[in-house]
PDB file of C-alpha atoms and ligand atoms in Angstrom:
ATOM      1  CA  MET F   1       0.000   0.000   0.000  1.00 75.00           C
ATOM      2  CA  GLU F   2       1.273   3.453  -0.904  1.00 81.00           C
ATOM      3  CA  LYS F   3       2.697   5.346   2.058  1.00 83.00           C
ATOM      4  CA  GLN F   4       0.502   8.363   1.328  1.00 84.00           C
ATOM      5  CA  VAL F   5      -2.677   6.273   1.469  1.00 86.00           C
ATOM      6  CA  GLU F   6      -1.591   4.435   4.599  1.00 87.00           C
ATOM      7  CA  LYS F   7      -0.930   7.762   6.304  1.00 89.00           C
ATOM      8  CA  LEU F   8      -4.280   9.133   5.233  1.00 91.00           C
ATOM      9  CA  LEU F   9      -6.155   6.083   6.541  1.00 95.00           C
ATOM     10  CA  GLU F  10      -4.515   6.464   9.914  1.00 96.00           C
ATOM     11  CA  ARG F  11      -6.416   9.714  10.393  1.00 96.00           C
ATOM     12  CA  TYR F  12      -9.737   7.958  10.152  1.00 98.00           C
ATOM     13  CA  ARG F  13      -9.037   4.581  11.732  1.00 98.00           C
ATOM     14  CA  ILE F  14      -9.923   4.114  15.398  1.00 98.00           C
ATOM     15  CA  GLU F  15      -8.458   1.001  17.002  1.00 98.00           C
ATOM     16  CA  ASP F  16      -8.630   2.180  20.560  1.00 98.00           C
ATOM     17  CA  GLY F  17     -11.732   4.070  21.571  1.00 97.00           C
ATOM     18  CA  LYS F  18     -10.329   5.600  24.740  1.00 96.00           C
ATOM     19  CA  GLY F  19     -10.589   9.352  24.475  1.00 93.00           C
ATOM     20  CA  PHE F  20     -12.267   9.228  21.067  1.00 98.00           C
ATOM     21  CA  ARG F  21     -14.130  12.440  20.285  1.00 98.00           C
ATOM     22  CA  LEU F  22     -16.294  12.845  17.248  1.00 98.00           C
ATOM     23  CA  ARG F  23     -15.665  16.561  17.207  1.00 97.00           C
ATOM     24  CA  ASP F  24     -12.046  15.916  16.288  1.00 97.00           C
ATOM     25  CA  HIS F  25     -13.338  14.551  12.971  1.00 98.00           C
ATOM     26  CA  LYS F  26     -14.586  16.884  10.289  1.00 98.00           C
ATOM     27  CA  PRO F  27     -17.280  15.708   7.837  1.00 98.00           C
ATOM     28  CA  ASP F  28     -15.920  17.946   5.072  1.00 97.00           C
ATOM     29  CA  ASP F  29     -12.306  16.800   5.358  1.00 95.00           C
ATOM     30  CA  ASP F  30     -10.906  15.788   1.967  1.00 92.00           C
ATOM     31  CA  GLY F  31      -7.567  14.607   3.247  1.00 90.00           C
ATOM     32  CA  GLY F  32      -5.822  17.556   1.614  1.00 87.00           C
ATOM     33  CA  LEU F  33      -5.775  15.488  -1.576  1.00 82.00           C
ATOM     34  CA  ASP F  34      -6.606  18.451  -3.774  1.00 76.00           C
ATOM     35  CA  LEU F  35      -8.677  16.247  -6.022  1.00 76.00           C
ATOM     36  CA  ASP F  36     -12.117  16.816  -7.421  1.00 73.00           C
ATOM     37  CA  LYS F  37     -14.766  14.284  -8.321  1.00 70.00           C
ATOM     38  CA  ASN F  38     -13.204  13.644 -11.730  1.00 72.00           C
ATOM     39  CA  GLY F  39      -9.656  13.452 -10.490  1.00 80.00           C
ATOM     40  CA  SER F  40     -10.669  10.857  -7.946  1.00 89.00           C
ATOM     41  CA  ALA F  41     -12.289   8.466 -10.435  1.00 93.00           C
ATOM     42  CA  GLU F  42      -9.035   6.911 -11.556  1.00 92.00           C
ATOM     43  CA  LYS F  43      -7.863   6.381  -7.974  1.00 92.00           C
ATOM     44  CA  LEU F  44     -11.184   4.780  -7.085  1.00 94.00           C
ATOM     45  CA  GLN F  45     -10.957   2.455 -10.074  1.00 95.00           C
ATOM     46  CA  ARG F  46      -7.505   1.301  -8.972  1.00 95.00           C
ATOM     47  CA  GLY F  47      -8.916   0.468  -5.561  1.00 95.00           C
ATOM     48  CA  VAL F  48     -11.908  -1.321  -7.049  1.00 97.00           C
ATOM     49  CA  ASP F  49      -9.616  -3.425  -9.271  1.00 97.00           C
ATOM     50  CA  TYR F  50      -7.373  -4.290  -6.341  1.00 96.00           C
ATOM     51  CA  LEU F  51     -10.387  -5.409  -4.305  1.00 97.00           C
ATOM     52  CA  ALA F  52     -11.509  -7.640  -7.168  1.00 97.00           C
ATOM     53  CA  GLN F  53      -8.099  -9.343  -7.344  1.00 97.00           C
ATOM     54  CA  GLN F  54      -7.926  -9.871  -3.609  1.00 97.00           C
ATOM     55  CA  GLN F  55     -11.479 -11.145  -3.433  1.00 97.00           C
ATOM     56  CA  ASP F  56     -10.684 -13.807  -6.032  1.00 97.00           C
ATOM     57  CA  MET F  57      -7.940 -15.140  -3.744  1.00 97.00           C
ATOM     58  CA  LEU F  58     -10.110 -14.804  -0.643  1.00 98.00           C
ATOM     59  CA  TYR F  59     -12.673 -17.009  -2.354  1.00 97.00           C
ATOM     60  CA  ALA F  60     -10.144 -19.534  -3.662  1.00 96.00           C
ATOM     61  CA  GLN F  61      -8.420 -19.806  -0.305  1.00 96.00           C
ATOM     62  CA  ASP F  62     -11.700 -20.247   1.571  1.00 97.00           C
ATOM     63  CA  ARG F  63     -10.288 -19.503   5.019  1.00 97.00           C
ATOM     64  CA  TRP F  64     -10.936 -15.895   5.975  1.00 98.00           C
ATOM     65  CA  SER F  65     -14.163 -13.969   5.725  1.00 98.00           C
ATOM     66  CA  VAL F  66     -14.607 -10.214   5.677  1.00 98.00           C
ATOM     67  CA  LEU F  67     -17.443  -8.324   7.333  1.00 98.00           C
ATOM     68  CA  CYS F  68     -17.936  -4.677   6.354  1.00 98.00           C
ATOM     69  CA  ILE F  69     -20.432  -2.808   8.499  1.00 99.00           C
ATOM     70  CA  PHE F  70     -21.836   0.510   7.268  1.00 98.00           C
ATOM     71  CA  GLN F  71     -23.478   2.900   9.694  1.00 98.00           C
ATOM     72  CA  ALA F  72     -24.557   6.480   9.111  1.00 98.00           C
ATOM     73  CA  MET F  73     -27.234   9.098   9.369  1.00 98.00           C
ATOM     74  CA  ASP F  74     -29.685   9.172   6.443  1.00 98.00           C
ATOM     75  CA  ALA F  75     -28.340  10.424   3.118  1.00 98.00           C
ATOM     76  CA  ALA F  76     -24.724  10.067   4.218  1.00 98.00           C
ATOM     77  CA  GLY F  77     -24.047   7.901   1.170  1.00 97.00           C
ATOM     78  CA  LYS F  78     -24.024   4.310   2.440  1.00 98.00           C
ATOM     79  CA  ASP F  79     -25.841   2.975  -0.584  1.00 97.00           C
ATOM     80  CA  SER F  80     -23.731   4.759  -3.142  1.00 97.00           C
ATOM     81  CA  ALA F  81     -20.483   3.899  -1.340  1.00 98.00           C
ATOM     82  CA  ILE F  82     -21.467   0.220  -1.400  1.00 98.00           C
ATOM     83  CA  LYS F  83     -22.478   0.443  -5.063  1.00 98.00           C
ATOM     84  CA  HIS F  84     -19.173   1.983  -6.167  1.00 97.00           C
ATOM     85  CA  VAL F  85     -16.657   0.323  -3.872  1.00 98.00           C
ATOM     86  CA  PHE F  86     -17.825  -3.225  -4.551  1.00 98.00           C
ATOM     87  CA  SER F  87     -18.553  -2.704  -8.248  1.00 97.00           C
ATOM     88  CA  GLY F  88     -15.646  -4.925  -9.315  1.00 96.00           C
ATOM     89  CA  VAL F  89     -16.258  -7.754  -6.884  1.00 96.00           C
ATOM     90  CA  ASN F  90     -17.622 -11.054  -8.171  1.00 96.00           C
ATOM     91  CA  PRO F  91     -21.263 -11.218  -7.001  1.00 96.00           C
ATOM     92  CA  GLN F  92     -20.712 -14.876  -6.079  1.00 95.00           C
ATOM     93  CA  GLY F  93     -18.196 -13.833  -3.476  1.00 96.00           C
ATOM     94  CA  CYS F  94     -20.128 -11.178  -1.632  1.00 97.00           C
ATOM     95  CA  HIS F  95     -23.478 -10.482  -0.127  1.00 98.00           C
ATOM     96  CA  VAL F  96     -25.246  -7.293   0.971  1.00 98.00           C
ATOM     97  CA  ALA F  97     -27.724  -7.430   3.852  1.00 98.00           C
ATOM     98  CA  SER F  98     -29.740  -4.314   4.721  1.00 98.00           C
ATOM     99  CA  PHE F  99     -31.189  -4.135   8.194  1.00 98.00           C
ATOM    100  CA  LYS F 100     -34.397  -2.172   8.725  1.00 98.00           C
ATOM    101  CA  ALA F 101     -36.572  -2.055  11.833  1.00 97.00           C
ATOM    102  CA  PRO F 102     -36.899  -5.645  13.135  1.00 97.00           C
ATOM    103  CA  ASN F 103     -40.086  -7.601  12.385  1.00 97.00           C
ATOM    104  CA  SER F 104     -42.056  -9.557  14.973  1.00 96.00           C
ATOM    105  CA  THR F 105     -40.162 -12.829  14.422  1.00 97.00           C
ATOM    106  CA  GLU F 106     -36.888 -10.986  14.870  1.00 97.00           C
ATOM    107  CA  LEU F 107     -38.153  -9.308  18.029  1.00 97.00           C
ATOM    108  CA  ASP F 108     -38.814 -12.758  19.434  1.00 97.00           C
ATOM    109  CA  HIS F 109     -35.074 -13.400  19.518  1.00 97.00           C
ATOM    110  CA  ASP F 110     -31.964 -11.865  21.020  1.00 98.00           C
ATOM    111  CA  PHE F 111     -30.789  -8.855  19.018  1.00 98.00           C
ATOM    112  CA  LEU F 112     -27.816 -10.533  17.341  1.00 98.00           C
ATOM    113  CA  TRP F 113     -29.913 -13.360  15.959  1.00 98.00           C
ATOM    114  CA  ARG F 114     -31.030 -11.753  12.717  1.00 98.00           C
ATOM    115  CA  HIS F 115     -27.555 -10.436  11.966  1.00 98.00           C
ATOM    116  CA  GLN F 116     -25.847 -13.723  12.614  1.00 98.00           C
ATOM    117  CA  GLN F 117     -27.764 -15.354   9.796  1.00 97.00           C
ATOM    118  CA  TRP F 118     -26.170 -12.998   7.299  1.00 98.00           C
ATOM    119  CA  LEU F 119     -22.579 -13.293   8.432  1.00 98.00           C
ATOM    120  CA  PRO F 120     -20.223 -14.063   5.548  1.00 98.00           C
ATOM    121  CA  GLN F 121     -19.113 -17.630   4.956  1.00 98.00           C
ATOM    122  CA  ARG F 122     -15.396 -18.319   4.712  1.00 98.00           C
ATOM    123  CA  GLY F 123     -14.056 -16.903   1.463  1.00 98.00           C
ATOM    124  CA  GLN F 124     -16.841 -14.331   1.297  1.00 98.00           C
ATOM    125  CA  ILE F 125     -17.312 -10.633   1.878  1.00 98.00           C
ATOM    126  CA  GLY F 126     -20.415  -9.700   3.872  1.00 98.00           C
ATOM    127  CA  ILE F 127     -21.660  -6.141   3.579  1.00 98.00           C
ATOM    128  CA  HIS F 128     -24.033  -5.054   6.320  1.00 98.00           C
ATOM    129  CA  ASN F 129     -25.969  -1.910   5.468  1.00 98.00           C
ATOM    130  CA  ARG F 130     -26.837  -0.972   9.063  1.00 98.00           C
ATOM    131  CA  SER F 131     -26.146  -3.570  11.685  1.00 98.00           C
ATOM    132  CA  TRP F 132     -26.309  -4.576  15.344  1.00 98.00           C
ATOM    133  CA  TYR F 133     -25.121  -1.049  16.106  1.00 99.00           C
ATOM    134  CA  GLU F 134     -28.675   0.201  15.535  1.00 98.00           C
ATOM    135  CA  GLU F 135     -29.404  -1.412  18.908  1.00 98.00           C
ATOM    136  CA  VAL F 136     -27.264   1.232  20.596  1.00 98.00           C
ATOM    137  CA  LEU F 137     -28.077   4.087  18.203  1.00 98.00           C
ATOM    138  CA  VAL F 138     -31.705   4.419  17.099  1.00 98.00           C
ATOM    139  CA  VAL F 139     -32.872   2.414  20.115  1.00 98.00           C
ATOM    140  CA  ARG F 140     -30.882   4.614  22.459  1.00 98.00           C
ATOM    141  CA  VAL F 141     -32.251   7.790  20.892  1.00 98.00           C
ATOM    142  CA  HIS F 142     -35.851   6.487  20.977  1.00 98.00           C
ATOM    143  CA  PRO F 143     -36.619   4.764  24.299  1.00 96.00           C
ATOM    144  CA  SER F 144     -40.067   3.831  22.932  1.00 97.00           C
ATOM    145  CA  ILE F 145     -38.358   1.273  20.645  1.00 97.00           C
ATOM    146  CA  LEU F 146     -36.721  -0.364  23.638  1.00 97.00           C
ATOM    147  CA  GLU F 147     -40.087  -0.629  25.348  1.00 94.00           C
ATOM    148  CA  LYS F 148     -41.397  -2.646  22.415  1.00 93.00           C
ATOM    149  CA  GLN F 149     -38.534  -5.115  22.555  1.00 96.00           C
ATOM    150  CA  LYS F 150     -39.782  -8.111  24.442  1.00 94.00           C
ATOM    151  CA  LEU F 151     -37.134  -8.149  27.117  1.00 97.00           C
ATOM    152  CA  PRO F 152     -37.914  -9.270  30.663  1.00 97.00           C
ATOM    153  CA  PRO F 153     -38.361  -5.939  32.523  1.00 96.00           C
ATOM    154  CA  LYS F 154     -35.833  -6.928  35.162  1.00 97.00           C
ATOM    155  CA  LEU F 155     -33.112  -6.886  32.513  1.00 97.00           C
ATOM    156  CA  VAL F 156     -33.876  -3.413  31.272  1.00 97.00           C
ATOM    157  CA  THR F 157     -31.703  -1.294  33.506  1.00 97.00           C
ATOM    158  CA  LYS F 158     -29.804   1.962  33.110  1.00 96.00           C
ATOM    159  CA  ARG F 159     -26.816  -0.063  32.056  1.00 98.00           C
ATOM    160  CA  ILE F 160     -28.536  -1.717  29.114  1.00 98.00           C
ATOM    161  CA  PHE F 161     -26.697   0.176  26.388  1.00 98.00           C
ATOM    162  CA  ASP F 162     -23.328  -0.251  28.055  1.00 98.00           C
ATOM    163  CA  GLU F 163     -24.099  -3.937  28.315  1.00 98.00           C
ATOM    164  CA  ARG F 164     -25.053  -4.120  24.655  1.00 98.00           C
ATOM    165  CA  LEU F 165     -21.832  -2.412  23.671  1.00 98.00           C
ATOM    166  CA  GLU F 166     -19.909  -4.875  25.806  1.00 98.00           C
ATOM    167  CA  ASP F 167     -21.699  -7.774  24.118  1.00 98.00           C
ATOM    168  CA  ILE F 168     -21.108  -6.368  20.638  1.00 99.00           C
ATOM    169  CA  ALA F 169     -17.407  -5.897  21.380  1.00 98.00           C
ATOM    170  CA  ALA F 170     -17.162  -9.443  22.722  1.00 98.00           C
ATOM    171  CA  TYR F 171     -19.012 -10.843  19.724  1.00 98.00           C
ATOM    172  CA  GLU F 172     -16.776  -9.028  17.258  1.00 98.00           C
ATOM    173  CA  ARG F 173     -13.736 -10.374  19.082  1.00 98.00           C
ATOM    174  CA  TYR F 174     -15.189 -13.854  18.787  1.00 98.00           C
ATOM    175  CA  LEU F 175     -15.737 -13.370  15.057  1.00 98.00           C
ATOM    176  CA  ALA F 176     -12.173 -12.134  14.634  1.00 98.00           C
ATOM    177  CA  ARG F 177     -10.902 -15.216  16.450  1.00 98.00           C
ATOM    178  CA  GLN F 178     -12.939 -17.347  14.073  1.00 98.00           C
ATOM    179  CA  GLY F 179     -11.275 -15.807  11.018  1.00 98.00           C
ATOM    180  CA  THR F 180     -13.546 -12.890  10.195  1.00 98.00           C
ATOM    181  CA  ALA F 181     -11.928  -9.555   9.442  1.00 98.00           C
ATOM    182  CA  VAL F 182     -14.357  -7.023  10.876  1.00 98.00           C
ATOM    183  CA  LEU F 183     -14.395  -3.464   9.504  1.00 98.00           C
ATOM    184  CA  LYS F 184     -16.817  -0.794  10.640  1.00 98.00           C
ATOM    185  CA  PHE F 185     -17.507   2.386   8.740  1.00 98.00           C
ATOM    186  CA  PHE F 186     -19.259   5.416  10.130  1.00 98.00           C
ATOM    187  CA  LEU F 187     -19.959   7.718   7.208  1.00 98.00           C
ATOM    188  CA  HIS F 188     -19.756  11.037   8.973  1.00 98.00           C
ATOM    189  CA  VAL F 189     -21.943  13.580   7.187  1.00 98.00           C
ATOM    190  CA  SER F 190     -22.747  17.070   8.490  1.00 98.00           C
ATOM    191  CA  ALA F 191     -26.306  18.162   9.240  1.00 98.00           C
ATOM    192  CA  GLU F 192     -25.940  20.906   6.639  1.00 98.00           C
ATOM    193  CA  GLU F 193     -24.868  18.511   3.875  1.00 98.00           C
ATOM    194  CA  GLN F 194     -27.720  16.165   4.837  1.00 98.00           C
ATOM    195  CA  ARG F 195     -30.118  19.087   4.475  1.00 98.00           C
ATOM    196  CA  ARG F 196     -28.778  19.779   0.958  1.00 98.00           C
ATOM    197  CA  ARG F 197     -29.146  16.121  -0.022  1.00 98.00           C
ATOM    198  CA  PHE F 198     -32.715  15.943   1.290  1.00 97.00           C
ATOM    199  CA  LEU F 199     -33.589  19.032  -0.758  1.00 97.00           C
ATOM    200  CA  LYS F 200     -32.163  17.335  -3.839  1.00 97.00           C
ATOM    201  CA  ARG F 201     -34.326  14.312  -3.134  1.00 96.00           C
ATOM    202  CA  ILE F 202     -37.346  16.597  -3.112  1.00 96.00           C
ATOM    203  CA  ASP F 203     -36.371  18.658  -6.140  1.00 97.00           C
ATOM    204  CA  GLU F 204     -35.148  15.941  -8.483  1.00 96.00           C
ATOM    205  CA  GLN F 205     -37.920  13.679  -9.613  1.00 96.00           C
ATOM    206  CA  GLU F 206     -35.797  10.554 -10.014  1.00 96.00           C
ATOM    207  CA  LYS F 207     -34.682  10.966  -6.391  1.00 95.00           C
ATOM    208  CA  ASN F 208     -38.183  11.411  -4.945  1.00 96.00           C
ATOM    209  CA  TRP F 209     -38.478   7.729  -4.056  1.00 96.00           C
ATOM    210  CA  LYS F 210     -35.587   8.075  -1.630  1.00 94.00           C
ATOM    211  CA  PHE F 211     -37.251  10.852   0.293  1.00 95.00           C
ATOM    212  CA  SER F 212     -39.049  10.139   3.523  1.00 94.00           C
ATOM    213  CA  ALA F 213     -40.616  12.858   5.662  1.00 94.00           C
ATOM    214  CA  SER F 214     -39.744  10.927   8.806  1.00 95.00           C
ATOM    215  CA  ASP F 215     -36.050  11.282   7.936  1.00 95.00           C
ATOM    216  CA  VAL F 216     -36.473  15.051   8.204  1.00 96.00           C
ATOM    217  CA  ALA F 217     -38.136  14.721  11.609  1.00 96.00           C
ATOM    218  CA  GLU F 218     -35.206  12.592  12.758  1.00 97.00           C
ATOM    219  CA  ARG F 219     -32.915  15.618  12.349  1.00 98.00           C
ATOM    220  CA  GLU F 220     -34.248  16.923  15.648  1.00 98.00           C
ATOM    221  CA  HIS F 221     -32.315  14.185  17.369  1.00 98.00           C
ATOM    222  CA  TRP F 222     -29.036  14.902  15.599  1.00 98.00           C
ATOM    223  CA  SER F 223     -26.948  15.606  18.686  1.00 98.00           C
ATOM    224  CA  ASP F 224     -28.344  12.551  20.500  1.00 98.00           C
ATOM    225  CA  TYR F 225     -27.316  10.416  17.541  1.00 98.00           C
ATOM    226  CA  MET F 226     -23.829  11.929  17.482  1.00 98.00           C
ATOM    227  CA  LYS F 227     -23.455  11.194  21.170  1.00 98.00           C
ATOM    228  CA  ALA F 228     -24.643   7.631  20.655  1.00 98.00           C
ATOM    229  CA  TYR F 229     -22.166   7.124  17.796  1.00 98.00           C
ATOM    230  CA  GLU F 230     -19.357   8.493  19.910  1.00 98.00           C
ATOM    231  CA  GLN F 231     -20.198   6.131  22.750  1.00 98.00           C
ATOM    232  CA  ALA F 232     -20.452   3.181  20.372  1.00 98.00           C
ATOM    233  CA  ILE F 233     -17.080   3.899  18.782  1.00 98.00           C
ATOM    234  CA  ARG F 234     -15.434   4.411  22.172  1.00 98.00           C
ATOM    235  CA  ALA F 235     -16.677   1.086  23.441  1.00 98.00           C
ATOM    236  CA  THR F 236     -16.084  -1.106  20.404  1.00 98.00           C
ATOM    237  CA  ALA F 237     -13.030   0.150  18.497  1.00 98.00           C
ATOM    238  CA  ALA F 238     -10.331  -2.517  18.544  1.00 98.00           C
ATOM    239  CA  PRO F 239      -7.342  -3.528  16.411  1.00 98.00           C
ATOM    240  CA  HIS F 240      -9.263  -6.636  15.288  1.00 98.00           C
ATOM    241  CA  ALA F 241     -12.443  -4.630  14.604  1.00 98.00           C
ATOM    242  CA  PRO F 242     -11.475  -1.041  13.808  1.00 98.00           C
ATOM    243  CA  TRP F 243     -13.874   1.788  13.159  1.00 98.00           C
ATOM    244  CA  TYR F 244     -13.293   4.154  10.279  1.00 98.00           C
ATOM    245  CA  VAL F 245     -14.840   7.557  10.804  1.00 98.00           C
ATOM    246  CA  VAL F 246     -15.120   8.532   7.153  1.00 98.00           C
ATOM    247  CA  PRO F 247     -15.697  12.159   6.156  1.00 98.00           C
ATOM    248  CA  ALA F 248     -18.913  12.010   4.156  1.00 98.00           C
ATOM    249  CA  ASP F 249     -19.663  15.519   2.915  1.00 98.00           C
ATOM    250  CA  ARG F 250     -17.860  14.712  -0.342  1.00 96.00           C
ATOM    251  CA  LYS F 251     -19.033  11.455  -1.791  1.00 95.00           C
ATOM    252  CA  TRP F 252     -15.956  10.884  -3.952  1.00 95.00           C
ATOM    253  CA  PHE F 253     -13.731  11.145  -0.879  1.00 95.00           C
ATOM    254  CA  THR F 254     -15.925   8.797   1.157  1.00 97.00           C
ATOM    255  CA  ARG F 255     -15.556   6.114  -1.511  1.00 97.00           C
ATOM    256  CA  LEU F 256     -11.790   6.526  -1.711  1.00 96.00           C
ATOM    257  CA  VAL F 257     -11.377   6.113   2.044  1.00 97.00           C
ATOM    258  CA  VAL F 258     -13.674   3.082   2.166  1.00 98.00           C
ATOM    259  CA  VAL F 259     -11.996   1.298  -0.741  1.00 97.00           C
ATOM    260  CA  ALA F 260      -8.546   2.022   0.683  1.00 97.00           C
ATOM    261  CA  ALA F 261      -9.537   0.755   4.128  1.00 98.00           C
ATOM    262  CA  ILE F 262     -10.849  -2.518   2.739  1.00 98.00           C
ATOM    263  CA  ALA F 263      -7.793  -2.888   0.503  1.00 97.00           C
ATOM    264  CA  ARG F 264      -5.580  -2.412   3.550  1.00 97.00           C
ATOM    265  CA  ALA F 265      -7.471  -5.045   5.523  1.00 98.00           C
ATOM    266  CA  LEU F 266      -7.263  -7.564   2.673  1.00 98.00           C
ATOM    267  CA  GLU F 267      -3.572  -6.863   2.240  1.00 97.00           C
ATOM    268  CA  GLY F 268      -3.133  -7.663   5.923  1.00 96.00           C
ATOM    269  CA  LEU F 269      -4.645 -11.125   5.408  1.00 97.00           C
ATOM    270  CA  ASN F 270      -1.758 -12.013   3.099  1.00 96.00           C
ATOM    271  CA  LEU F 271      -4.037 -13.846   0.713  1.00 97.00           C
ATOM    272  CA  HIS F 272      -2.739 -16.256  -1.889  1.00 96.00           C
ATOM    273  CA  TYR F 273      -4.124 -18.951  -4.139  1.00 96.00           C
ATOM    274  CA  PRO F 274      -4.065 -22.425  -2.566  1.00 93.00           C
ATOM    275  CA  GLU F 275      -0.829 -24.256  -3.248  1.00 92.00           C
ATOM    276  CA  VAL F 276      -1.016 -27.369  -5.370  1.00 93.00           C
ATOM    277  CA  SER F 277       0.281 -30.489  -3.603  1.00 94.00           C
ATOM    278  CA  ALA F 278       2.621 -32.949  -5.349  1.00 96.00           C
ATOM    279  CA  GLU F 279      -0.305 -35.325  -5.645  1.00 96.00           C
ATOM    280  CA  GLN F 280      -2.581 -32.698  -7.192  1.00 95.00           C
ATOM    281  CA  ALA F 281       0.209 -31.693  -9.593  1.00 96.00           C
ATOM    282  CA  LYS F 282       0.463 -35.302 -10.723  1.00 96.00           C
ATOM    283  CA  ALA F 283      -3.303 -35.489 -11.200  1.00 96.00           C
ATOM    284  CA  LEU F 284      -3.140 -32.320 -13.299  1.00 96.00           C
ATOM    285  CA  VAL F 285      -0.520 -33.872 -15.599  1.00 96.00           C
ATOM    286  CA  GLN F 286      -2.660 -36.985 -15.969  1.00 96.00           C
ATOM    287  CA  ALA F 287      -5.776 -34.952 -16.711  1.00 97.00           C
ATOM    288  CA  ARG F 288      -3.867 -32.967 -19.325  1.00 96.00           C
ATOM    289  CA  GLU F 289      -2.775 -36.181 -20.990  1.00 96.00           C
ATOM    290  CA  ALA F 290      -6.338 -37.522 -20.970  1.00 96.00           C
ATOM    291  CA  LEU F 291      -7.634 -34.313 -22.529  1.00 97.00           C
ATOM    292  CA  THR F 292      -4.976 -34.058 -25.206  1.00 95.00           C
ATOM    293  CA  GLY F 293      -5.002 -37.788 -25.921  1.00 85.00           C
TER     294      GLY F 293
HETATM  295  P1  ATP E   1     -31.522   3.493   4.959  1.00 76.96           P
HETATM  296  O1  ATP E   1     -32.241   4.412   5.897  1.00 76.96           O
HETATM  297  O2  ATP E   1     -30.576   2.538   5.651  1.00 76.96           O
HETATM  298  O3  ATP E   1     -30.881   4.186   3.805  1.00 76.96           O
HETATM  299  P2  ATP E   1     -34.068   2.798   3.880  1.00 76.96           P
HETATM  300  O4  ATP E   1     -34.403   4.245   3.993  1.00 76.96           O
HETATM  301  O5  ATP E   1     -34.262   2.095   2.581  1.00 76.96           O
HETATM  302  O6  ATP E   1     -32.583   2.512   4.313  1.00 76.96           O
HETATM  303  P3  ATP E   1     -35.686   2.339   6.194  1.00 76.96           P
HETATM  304  O7  ATP E   1     -37.030   1.794   6.032  1.00 76.96           O
HETATM  305  O8  ATP E   1     -35.471   3.780   6.532  1.00 76.96           O
HETATM  306  O9  ATP E   1     -34.849   1.936   4.927  1.00 76.96           O
HETATM  307  O10 ATP E   1     -34.971   1.387   7.254  1.00 76.96           O
HETATM  308  C1  ATP E   1     -33.880   1.791   7.954  1.00 76.96           C
HETATM  309  C2  ATP E   1     -34.375   2.219   9.330  1.00 76.96           C
HETATM  310  O11 ATP E   1     -34.470   1.068  10.150  1.00 76.96           O
HETATM  311  C3  ATP E   1     -33.404   3.169   9.963  1.00 76.96           C
HETATM  312  O12 ATP E   1     -34.022   4.338  10.347  1.00 76.96           O
HETATM  313  C4  ATP E   1     -32.937   2.407  11.184  1.00 76.96           C
HETATM  314  O13 ATP E   1     -32.728   3.231  12.292  1.00 76.96           O
HETATM  315  C5  ATP E   1     -34.046   1.404  11.417  1.00 76.96           C
HETATM  316  N1  ATP E   1     -33.524   0.231  12.141  1.00 76.96           N
HETATM  317  C6  ATP E   1     -32.532  -0.575  11.788  1.00 76.96           C
HETATM  318  N2  ATP E   1     -32.261  -1.483  12.754  1.00 76.96           N
HETATM  319  C7  ATP E   1     -33.125  -1.224  13.749  1.00 76.96           C
HETATM  320  C8  ATP E   1     -33.348  -1.795  15.043  1.00 76.96           C
HETATM  321  N3  ATP E   1     -32.618  -2.815  15.469  1.00 76.96           N
HETATM  322  N4  ATP E   1     -34.319  -1.274  15.788  1.00 76.96           N
HETATM  323  C9  ATP E   1     -35.065  -0.240  15.356  1.00 76.96           C
HETATM  324  N5  ATP E   1     -34.910   0.354  14.168  1.00 76.96           N
HETATM  325  C10 ATP E   1     -33.933  -0.128  13.366  1.00 76.96           C
HETATM  326 MG1   MG E   2     -34.111   5.341   5.757  1.00 76.96          MG
END
């Protein structure tokens, strides 16, 4: 990985949450790259191609799996980041799961249950568009959601969100120990940029379908959400499950940081194609002879 990129990623990667403050991270940061949308396209493509190569080996090797979690406020660009960053990846080797408000079957289980079913198999990349973190974000901001979760009342104490964070951190450590590389992205958009994007959704007809009036109402809780994100990152950032706080006011920059972060993680897995044993090599020679007669 280029030194410049590695250095840039360091600014956004949180591996130890102690002392983490969201206000040290600016949504409109562009890494001082002095690029515009067009200038960034070539860099993005290089990242996308690299991911495709690595993913082919990940799949062939069938040992590691990669879990990419995307969290953000509405209109921060999760969907478009996923669309662009994974555009070169073989669809057979990855899977996107989007998590909305849980249904009644899901509410009849512990909160990790529905997520667990979509964890990536070995050799695969799992992309979680929202995740178990919603349980300490939207649920924390709206106590009425917690009331509807069918928990025994005795277990719902003041410590519930700290306990959830503890459980999430423990679960991610377990996954890492099982061979899953866990990466968590918080696409950090500003309230002002979100406002601009909502207006676009209203004004441009082909974007109308994305607009939801309730998303506008949710803006009232902005600072509660930011606090909840900060607490989540503090409690769950770890070397084996880092958070990336990705500036999200410029979509082209968001994509570059995300692709570079995943490339870095894959590079760290030291992937290679499975080696052919002496026996397999012999079988290959025999098969070649049979085919060429
Ligand atoms: P997104 O908002 O992710 O772009 P969307 O607009 O297509 O997707 P929505 O119907 O808004 O889909 O579903 C996402 C909503 O579901 C978010 O507001 C999120 O807070 C909520 N959600 C996700 N997980 C949970 C959960 N565990 N409990 C309550 N609400 C949740
Ligand atoms: Mg939504």
